[in-house]
mmCIF file of C-alpha atoms and ligand atoms in Angstrom:
data_model
loop_
_atom_site.group_PDB
_atom_site.id
_atom_site.type_symbol
_atom_site.label_atom_id
_atom_site.label_comp_id
_atom_site.label_asym_id
_atom_site.label_seq_id
_atom_site.Cartn_x
_atom_site.Cartn_y
_atom_site.Cartn_z
ATOM 1 C CA UNK A 26 113.463 115.811 90.324
ATOM 2 C CA UNK A 27 114.836 113.701 93.190
ATOM 3 C CA UNK A 28 115.936 110.052 92.931
ATOM 4 C CA UNK A 29 112.770 108.979 94.778
ATOM 5 C CA UNK A 30 110.595 110.907 92.325
ATOM 6 C CA UNK A 31 112.472 109.346 89.420
ATOM 7 C CA UNK A 32 111.901 105.836 90.848
ATOM 8 C CA UNK A 33 108.182 106.535 91.336
ATOM 9 C CA UNK A 34 107.952 107.923 87.792
ATOM 10 C CA UNK A 35 109.820 104.893 86.419
ATOM 11 C CA UNK A 36 107.447 102.500 88.215
ATOM 12 C CA UNK A 37 104.453 104.377 86.816
ATOM 13 C CA UNK A 38 105.869 104.144 83.307
ATOM 14 C CA UNK A 39 106.653 100.420 83.707
ATOM 15 C CA UNK A 40 103.121 99.749 84.978
ATOM 16 C CA UNK A 41 101.713 101.692 82.027
ATOM 17 C CA UNK A 42 103.940 99.759 79.601
ATOM 18 C CA UNK A 43 102.828 96.427 81.066
ATOM 19 C CA UNK A 44 99.210 97.529 80.713
ATOM 20 C CA UNK A 45 99.828 98.431 77.060
ATOM 21 C CA UNK A 46 101.666 95.129 76.482
ATOM 22 C CA UNK A 47 98.695 93.276 77.962
ATOM 23 C CA UNK A 48 96.256 95.155 75.722
ATOM 24 C CA UNK A 49 98.436 94.489 72.671
ATOM 25 C CA UNK A 50 98.619 90.797 73.580
ATOM 26 C CA UNK A 51 94.818 90.671 73.855
ATOM 27 C CA UNK A 52 94.453 92.543 70.579
ATOM 28 C CA UNK A 53 96.767 90.181 68.715
ATOM 29 C CA UNK A 54 95.299 87.148 70.500
ATOM 30 C CA UNK A 55 91.881 88.228 69.206
ATOM 31 C CA UNK A 56 93.190 88.696 65.661
ATOM 32 C CA UNK A 57 95.140 85.426 65.589
ATOM 33 C CA UNK A 58 93.966 82.865 68.157
ATOM 34 C CA UNK A 59 96.954 80.580 67.477
ATOM 35 C CA UNK A 60 99.501 83.359 68.047
ATOM 36 C CA UNK A 61 102.614 81.750 69.465
ATOM 37 C CA UNK A 62 104.101 84.887 71.017
ATOM 38 C CA UNK A 63 101.521 85.138 73.804
ATOM 39 C CA UNK A 64 102.612 83.513 77.042
ATOM 40 C CA UNK A 65 100.637 83.442 80.272
ATOM 41 C CA UNK A 66 102.407 85.008 83.245
ATOM 42 C CA UNK A 67 100.298 83.000 85.704
ATOM 43 C CA UNK A 68 100.834 79.400 84.532
ATOM 44 C CA UNK A 69 103.514 79.968 81.873
ATOM 45 C CA UNK A 70 101.556 78.303 79.056
ATOM 46 C CA UNK A 71 101.455 79.680 75.516
ATOM 47 C CA UNK A 72 98.293 80.752 73.729
ATOM 48 C CA UNK A 73 96.635 82.890 76.393
ATOM 49 C CA UNK A 74 97.467 85.719 78.767
ATOM 50 C CA UNK A 75 97.237 85.941 82.562
ATOM 51 C CA UNK A 76 93.987 87.913 82.313
ATOM 52 C CA UNK A 77 92.241 85.056 80.492
ATOM 53 C CA UNK A 78 94.168 82.245 82.213
ATOM 54 C CA UNK A 79 91.871 79.226 82.802
ATOM 55 C CA UNK A 80 94.115 78.139 85.682
ATOM 56 C CA UNK A 81 93.798 81.521 87.374
ATOM 57 C CA UNK A 82 90.048 81.761 86.718
ATOM 58 C CA UNK A 83 89.598 78.269 88.207
ATOM 59 C CA UNK A 84 91.747 79.220 91.210
ATOM 60 C CA UNK A 85 89.809 82.456 91.793
ATOM 61 C CA UNK A 86 86.489 80.619 91.378
ATOM 62 C CA UNK A 87 87.411 77.920 93.890
ATOM 63 C CA UNK A 88 88.899 80.520 96.267
ATOM 64 C CA UNK A 89 85.619 82.481 96.338
ATOM 65 C CA UNK A 90 83.749 79.296 97.319
ATOM 66 C CA UNK A 91 84.277 78.422 100.993
ATOM 67 C CA UNK A 92 85.975 75.040 101.289
ATOM 68 C CA UNK A 93 84.111 72.469 103.343
HETATM 69 ZN ZN1 LIG B 28 97.572 80.542 82.147
#
């Protein structure tokens, strides 16, 4: 395995780990809504994750609407 292949493999594993972390965060967020350990990567607030971020959802919603 070359260095380049190792880097690609490492990136794949990191992406997979982040996906698992996200799923675990959602799982625990669903079990305990007031879980303190969950922090949003988008706005940095506690209590929700980037996937369910109200700031991000609002930004995406306004971005899809053409500004007049
Ligand atoms: Zn957020």
